[in-house]
PDB file of C-alpha atoms in Angstrom:
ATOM      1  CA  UNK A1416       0.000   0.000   0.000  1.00 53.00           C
ATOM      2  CA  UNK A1417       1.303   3.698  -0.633  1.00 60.00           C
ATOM      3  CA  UNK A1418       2.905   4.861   2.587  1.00 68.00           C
ATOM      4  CA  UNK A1419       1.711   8.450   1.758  1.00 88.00           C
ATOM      5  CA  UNK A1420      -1.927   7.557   1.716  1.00 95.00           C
ATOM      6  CA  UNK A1421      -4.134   8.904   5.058  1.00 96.00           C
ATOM      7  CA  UNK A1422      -7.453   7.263   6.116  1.00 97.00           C
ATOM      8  CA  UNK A1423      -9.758  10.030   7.900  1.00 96.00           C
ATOM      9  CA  UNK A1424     -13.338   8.838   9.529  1.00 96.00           C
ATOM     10  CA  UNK A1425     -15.950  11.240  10.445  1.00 96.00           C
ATOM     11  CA  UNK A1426     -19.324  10.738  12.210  1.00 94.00           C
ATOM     12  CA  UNK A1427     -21.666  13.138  10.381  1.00 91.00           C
ATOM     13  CA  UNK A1428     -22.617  13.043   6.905  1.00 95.00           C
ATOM     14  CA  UNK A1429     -21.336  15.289   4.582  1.00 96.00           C
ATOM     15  CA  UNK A1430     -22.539  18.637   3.292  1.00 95.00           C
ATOM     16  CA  UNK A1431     -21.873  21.384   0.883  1.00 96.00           C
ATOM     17  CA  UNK A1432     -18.383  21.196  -0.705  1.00 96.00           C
ATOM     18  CA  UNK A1433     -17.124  18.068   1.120  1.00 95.00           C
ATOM     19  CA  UNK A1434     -20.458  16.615  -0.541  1.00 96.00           C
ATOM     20  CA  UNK A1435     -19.905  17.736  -3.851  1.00 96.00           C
ATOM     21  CA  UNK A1436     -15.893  16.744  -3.473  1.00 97.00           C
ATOM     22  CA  UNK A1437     -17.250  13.073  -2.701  1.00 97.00           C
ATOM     23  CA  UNK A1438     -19.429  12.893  -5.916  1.00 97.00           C
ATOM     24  CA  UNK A1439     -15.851  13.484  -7.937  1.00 95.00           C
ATOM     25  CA  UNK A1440     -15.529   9.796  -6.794  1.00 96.00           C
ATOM     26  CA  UNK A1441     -18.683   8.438  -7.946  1.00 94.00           C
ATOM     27  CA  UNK A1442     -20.064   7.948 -11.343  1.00 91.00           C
ATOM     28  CA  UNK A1443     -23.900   8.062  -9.895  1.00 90.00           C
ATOM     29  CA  UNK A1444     -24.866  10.814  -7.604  1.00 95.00           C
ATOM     30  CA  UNK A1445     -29.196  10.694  -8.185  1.00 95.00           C
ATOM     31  CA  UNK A1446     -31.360  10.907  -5.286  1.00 96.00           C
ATOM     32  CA  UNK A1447     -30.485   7.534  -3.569  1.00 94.00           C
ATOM     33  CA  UNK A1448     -26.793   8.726  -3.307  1.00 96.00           C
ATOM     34  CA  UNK A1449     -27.832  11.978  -1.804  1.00 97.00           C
ATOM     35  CA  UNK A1450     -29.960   9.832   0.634  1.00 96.00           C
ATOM     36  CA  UNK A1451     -27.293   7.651   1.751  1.00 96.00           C
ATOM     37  CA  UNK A1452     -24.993  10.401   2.228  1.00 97.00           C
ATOM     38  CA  UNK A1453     -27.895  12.432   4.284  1.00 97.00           C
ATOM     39  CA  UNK A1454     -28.338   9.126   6.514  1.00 97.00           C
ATOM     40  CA  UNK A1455     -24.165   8.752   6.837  1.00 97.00           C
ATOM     41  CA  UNK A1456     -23.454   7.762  10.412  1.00 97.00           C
ATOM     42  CA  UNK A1457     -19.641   6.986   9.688  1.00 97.00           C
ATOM     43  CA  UNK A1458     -17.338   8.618   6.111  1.00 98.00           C
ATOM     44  CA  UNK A1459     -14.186   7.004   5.586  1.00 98.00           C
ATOM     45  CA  UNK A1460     -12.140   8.889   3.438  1.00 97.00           C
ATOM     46  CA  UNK A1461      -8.472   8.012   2.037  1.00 98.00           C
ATOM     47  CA  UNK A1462      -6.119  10.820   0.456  1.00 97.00           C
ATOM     48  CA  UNK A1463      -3.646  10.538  -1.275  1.00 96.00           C
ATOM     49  CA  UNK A1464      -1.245  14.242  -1.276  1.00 95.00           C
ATOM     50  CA  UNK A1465      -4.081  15.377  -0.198  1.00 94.00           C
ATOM     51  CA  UNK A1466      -6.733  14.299  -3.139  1.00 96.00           C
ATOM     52  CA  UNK A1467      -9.837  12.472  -2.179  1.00 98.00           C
ATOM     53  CA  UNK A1468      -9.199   9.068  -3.851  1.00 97.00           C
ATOM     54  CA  UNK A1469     -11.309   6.716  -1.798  1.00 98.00           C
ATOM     55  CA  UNK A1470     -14.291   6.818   0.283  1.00 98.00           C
ATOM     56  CA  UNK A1471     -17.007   4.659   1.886  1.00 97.00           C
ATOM     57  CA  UNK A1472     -19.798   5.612   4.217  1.00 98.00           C
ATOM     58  CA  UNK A1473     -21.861   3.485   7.280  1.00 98.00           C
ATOM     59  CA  UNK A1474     -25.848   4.071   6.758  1.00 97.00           C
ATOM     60  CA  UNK A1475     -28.683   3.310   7.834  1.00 96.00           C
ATOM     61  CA  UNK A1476     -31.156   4.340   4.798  1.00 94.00           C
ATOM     62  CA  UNK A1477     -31.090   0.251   3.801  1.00 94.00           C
ATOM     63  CA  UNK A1478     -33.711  -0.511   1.376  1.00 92.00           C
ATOM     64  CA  UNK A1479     -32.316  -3.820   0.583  1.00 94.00           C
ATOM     65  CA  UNK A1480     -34.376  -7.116   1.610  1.00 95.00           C
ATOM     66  CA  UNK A1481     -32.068  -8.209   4.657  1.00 95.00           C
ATOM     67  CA  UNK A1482     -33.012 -10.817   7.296  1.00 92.00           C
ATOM     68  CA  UNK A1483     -31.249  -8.699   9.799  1.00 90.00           C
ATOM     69  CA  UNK A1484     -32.825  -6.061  12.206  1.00 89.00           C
ATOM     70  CA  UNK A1485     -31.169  -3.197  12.642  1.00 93.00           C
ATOM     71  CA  UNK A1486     -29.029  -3.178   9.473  1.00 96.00           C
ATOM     72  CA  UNK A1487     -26.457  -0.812   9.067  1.00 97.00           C
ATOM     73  CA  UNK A1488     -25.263  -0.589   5.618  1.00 97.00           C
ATOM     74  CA  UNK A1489     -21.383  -0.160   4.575  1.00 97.00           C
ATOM     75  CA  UNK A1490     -22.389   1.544   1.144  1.00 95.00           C
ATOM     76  CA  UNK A1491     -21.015   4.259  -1.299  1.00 95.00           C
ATOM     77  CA  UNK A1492     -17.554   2.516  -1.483  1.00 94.00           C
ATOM     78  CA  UNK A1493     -15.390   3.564  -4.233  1.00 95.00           C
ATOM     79  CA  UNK A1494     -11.710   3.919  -5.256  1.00 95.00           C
ATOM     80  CA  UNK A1495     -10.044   6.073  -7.957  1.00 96.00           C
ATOM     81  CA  UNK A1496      -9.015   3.929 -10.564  1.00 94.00           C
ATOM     82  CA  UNK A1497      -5.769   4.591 -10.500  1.00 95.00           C
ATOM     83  CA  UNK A1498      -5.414   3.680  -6.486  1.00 95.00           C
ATOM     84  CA  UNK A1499      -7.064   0.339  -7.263  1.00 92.00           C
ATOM     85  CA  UNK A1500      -5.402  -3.372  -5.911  1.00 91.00           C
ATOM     86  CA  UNK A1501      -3.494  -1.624  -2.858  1.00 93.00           C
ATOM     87  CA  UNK A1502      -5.743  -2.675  -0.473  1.00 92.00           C
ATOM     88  CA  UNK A1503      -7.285   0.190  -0.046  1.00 95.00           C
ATOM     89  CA  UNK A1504     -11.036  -1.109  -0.344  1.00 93.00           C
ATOM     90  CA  UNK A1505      -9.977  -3.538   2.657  1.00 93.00           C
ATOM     91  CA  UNK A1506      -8.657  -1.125   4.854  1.00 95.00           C
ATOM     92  CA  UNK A1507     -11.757   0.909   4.084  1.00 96.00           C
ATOM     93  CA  UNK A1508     -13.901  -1.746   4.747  1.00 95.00           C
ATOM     94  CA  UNK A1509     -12.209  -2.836   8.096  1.00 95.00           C
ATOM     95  CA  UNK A1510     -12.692   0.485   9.482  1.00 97.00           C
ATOM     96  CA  UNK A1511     -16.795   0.865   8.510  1.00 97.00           C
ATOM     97  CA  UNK A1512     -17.089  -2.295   9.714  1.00 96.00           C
ATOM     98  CA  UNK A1513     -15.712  -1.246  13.593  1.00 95.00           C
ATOM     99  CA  UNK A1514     -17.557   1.995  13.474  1.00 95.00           C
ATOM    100  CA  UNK A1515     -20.832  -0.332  12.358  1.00 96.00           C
ATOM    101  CA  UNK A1516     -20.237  -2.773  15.233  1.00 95.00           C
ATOM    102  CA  UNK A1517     -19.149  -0.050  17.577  1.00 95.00           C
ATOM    103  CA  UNK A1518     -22.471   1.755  16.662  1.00 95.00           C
ATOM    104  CA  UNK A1519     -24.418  -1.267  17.476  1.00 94.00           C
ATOM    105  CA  UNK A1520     -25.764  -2.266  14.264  1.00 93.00           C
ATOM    106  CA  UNK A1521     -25.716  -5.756  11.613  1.00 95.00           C
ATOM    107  CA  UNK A1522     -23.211  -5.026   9.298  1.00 97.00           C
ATOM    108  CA  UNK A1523     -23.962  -5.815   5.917  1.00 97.00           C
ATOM    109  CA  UNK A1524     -22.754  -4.535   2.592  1.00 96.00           C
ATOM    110  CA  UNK A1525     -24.723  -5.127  -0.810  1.00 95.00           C
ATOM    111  CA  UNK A1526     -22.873  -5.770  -4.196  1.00 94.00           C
ATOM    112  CA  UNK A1527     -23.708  -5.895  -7.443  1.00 93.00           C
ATOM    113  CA  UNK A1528     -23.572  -9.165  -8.758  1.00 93.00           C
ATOM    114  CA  UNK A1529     -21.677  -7.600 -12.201  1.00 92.00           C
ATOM    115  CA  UNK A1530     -18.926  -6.526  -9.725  1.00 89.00           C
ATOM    116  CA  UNK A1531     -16.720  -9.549  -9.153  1.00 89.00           C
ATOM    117  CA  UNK A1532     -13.785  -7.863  -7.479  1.00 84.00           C
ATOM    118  CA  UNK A1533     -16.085  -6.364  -4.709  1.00 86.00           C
ATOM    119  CA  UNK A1534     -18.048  -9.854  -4.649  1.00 86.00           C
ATOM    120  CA  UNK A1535     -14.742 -11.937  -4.814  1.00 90.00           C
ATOM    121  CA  UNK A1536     -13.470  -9.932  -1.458  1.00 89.00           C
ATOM    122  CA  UNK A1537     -16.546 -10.822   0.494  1.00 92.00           C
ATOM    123  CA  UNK A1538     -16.636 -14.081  -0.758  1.00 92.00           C
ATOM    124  CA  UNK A1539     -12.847 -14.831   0.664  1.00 91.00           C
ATOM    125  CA  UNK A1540     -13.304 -13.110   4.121  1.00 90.00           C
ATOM    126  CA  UNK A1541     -13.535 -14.546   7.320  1.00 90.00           C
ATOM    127  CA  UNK A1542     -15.589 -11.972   8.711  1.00 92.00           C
ATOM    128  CA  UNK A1543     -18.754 -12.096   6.156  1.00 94.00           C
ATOM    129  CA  UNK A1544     -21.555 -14.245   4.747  1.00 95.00           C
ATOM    130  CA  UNK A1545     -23.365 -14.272   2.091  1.00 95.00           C
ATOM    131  CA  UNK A1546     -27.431 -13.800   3.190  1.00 95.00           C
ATOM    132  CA  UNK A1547     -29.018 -13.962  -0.309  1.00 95.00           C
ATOM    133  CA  UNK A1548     -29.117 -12.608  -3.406  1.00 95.00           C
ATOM    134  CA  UNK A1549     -31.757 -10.737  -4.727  1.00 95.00           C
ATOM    135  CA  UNK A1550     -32.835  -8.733  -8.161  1.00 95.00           C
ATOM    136  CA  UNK A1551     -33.680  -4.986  -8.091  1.00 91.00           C
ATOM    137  CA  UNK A1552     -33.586  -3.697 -11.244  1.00 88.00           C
ATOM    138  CA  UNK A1553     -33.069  -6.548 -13.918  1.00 93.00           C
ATOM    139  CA  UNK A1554     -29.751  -6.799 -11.823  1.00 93.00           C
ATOM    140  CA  UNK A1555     -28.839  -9.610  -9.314  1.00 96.00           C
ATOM    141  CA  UNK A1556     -27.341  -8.114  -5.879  1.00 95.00           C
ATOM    142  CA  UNK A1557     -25.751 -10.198  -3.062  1.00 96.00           C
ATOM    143  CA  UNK A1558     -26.103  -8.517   0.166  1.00 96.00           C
ATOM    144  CA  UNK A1559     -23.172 -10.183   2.641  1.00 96.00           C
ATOM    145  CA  UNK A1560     -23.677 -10.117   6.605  1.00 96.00           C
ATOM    146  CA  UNK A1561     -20.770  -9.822   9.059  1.00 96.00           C
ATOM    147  CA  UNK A1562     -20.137 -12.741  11.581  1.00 93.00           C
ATOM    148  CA  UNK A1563     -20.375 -11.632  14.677  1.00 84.00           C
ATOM    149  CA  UNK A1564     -17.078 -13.521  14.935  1.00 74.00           C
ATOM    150  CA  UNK A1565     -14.823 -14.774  12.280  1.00 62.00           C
ATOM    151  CA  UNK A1566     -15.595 -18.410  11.081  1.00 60.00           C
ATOM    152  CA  UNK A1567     -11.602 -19.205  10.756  1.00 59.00           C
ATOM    153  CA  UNK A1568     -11.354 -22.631  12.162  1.00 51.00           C
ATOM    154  CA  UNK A1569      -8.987 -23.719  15.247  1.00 51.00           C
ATOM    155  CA  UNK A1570      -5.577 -23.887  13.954  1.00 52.00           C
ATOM    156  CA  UNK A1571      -4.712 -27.288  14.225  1.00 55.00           C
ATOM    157  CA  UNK A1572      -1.943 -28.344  17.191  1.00 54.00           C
ATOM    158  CA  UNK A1573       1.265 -29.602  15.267  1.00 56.00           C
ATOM    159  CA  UNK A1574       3.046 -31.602  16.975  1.00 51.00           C
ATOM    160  CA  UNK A1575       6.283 -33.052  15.380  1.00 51.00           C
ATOM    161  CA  UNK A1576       6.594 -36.322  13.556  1.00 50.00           C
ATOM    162  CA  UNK A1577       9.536 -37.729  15.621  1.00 49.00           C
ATOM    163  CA  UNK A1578       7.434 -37.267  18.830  1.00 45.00           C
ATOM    164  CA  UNK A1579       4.781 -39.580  17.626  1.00 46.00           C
ATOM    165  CA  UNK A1580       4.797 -43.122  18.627  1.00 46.00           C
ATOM    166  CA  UNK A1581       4.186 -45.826  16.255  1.00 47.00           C
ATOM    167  CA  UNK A1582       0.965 -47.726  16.980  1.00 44.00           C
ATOM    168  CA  UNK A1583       0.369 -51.491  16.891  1.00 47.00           C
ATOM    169  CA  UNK A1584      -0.878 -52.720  13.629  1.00 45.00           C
ATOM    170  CA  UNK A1585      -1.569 -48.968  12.435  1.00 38.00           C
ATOM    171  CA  UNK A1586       0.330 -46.674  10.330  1.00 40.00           C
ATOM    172  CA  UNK A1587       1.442 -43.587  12.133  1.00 39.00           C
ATOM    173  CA  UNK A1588       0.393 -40.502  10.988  1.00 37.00           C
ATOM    174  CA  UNK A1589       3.514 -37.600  10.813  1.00 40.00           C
ATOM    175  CA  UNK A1590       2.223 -34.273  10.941  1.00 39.00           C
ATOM    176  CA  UNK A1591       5.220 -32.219   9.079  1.00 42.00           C
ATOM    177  CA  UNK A1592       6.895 -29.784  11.453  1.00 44.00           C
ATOM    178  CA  UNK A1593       6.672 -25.862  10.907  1.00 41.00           C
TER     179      UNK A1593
END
């Protein structure tokens, strides 16, 4: 990741030319934009020399068909094109996610099925699930709930091979050393 990049996150949503710096970002700034940004509880923003080239926001304007009771949505995430794969959408996304928790919400994030980078990320983490997928639109949307706690199994206990005793009529099993 750039080391001259700086994450900012603010609790109110943004108005007037902080608004209309955010829409620079965003290739879709109708009336459900606006809306999102008016319900902002948490704006993560990332500069780079001092340029606006990422942002995401925490709402709670969801009109998407969760299972979960008070939803709060990470939403509005975007990255300059040319800051893209520097894990800047993960660090992003860490950070709404605390500020979601902290507020005492169910995270959960909707993607557009036609976006397979966002999608893939979700689909990899420990921390979310997918809840269902649903159209709006002609378009199929995934909306993905964070685990209250990460699903990463145990890591297994290792225990050398030349500490393991061979058993009668049975083949030892060696479990390689780290």
């Amino acid at each position: 990741m750039c080391t001259s990049l700086s994450f900012a996150v603010a609790s109110s949503s943004p108005a007037g030319l902080a608004r209309e710096e955010l829409a620079s970002l965003y290739p879709h700034t109708g009336e459900r934009w606006h809306q999102k940004m008016d319900r902002c509880l948490c704006l993560v923003t990332v500069r780079h020399e001092g340029r606006l080239i990422a942002a995401g926001i925490v709402h709670d304007s969801v009109l998407a068909p969760t299972e979960s009771m008070d939803a709060l949505e990470l939403g509005c995430m975007a990255v300059h094109p040319a800051f893209r794969k520097l894990g800047i959408r993960e660090r992003v996304t860490a950070l709404r996610l605390e500020r979601a928790r902290a507020l005492g919400g169910i995270p959960i994030t909707v993607i557009d099925a036609a976006n397979p980078a966002s999608w893939a990320f979700y689909e990899r983490s420990d921390a979310w699930e997918r809840e269902r997928a649903f159209e709006q639109d002609e378009t199929t949307k995934f909306i993905y709930r964070a685990l209250r706690e990460p699903r990463r199994a145990p890591a297994p206990i290792l225990v050398p091979a030349s500490t393991i005793a061979p058993q009668p009529d049975s083949q030892a099993l060696a479990v390689p050393a780290l």
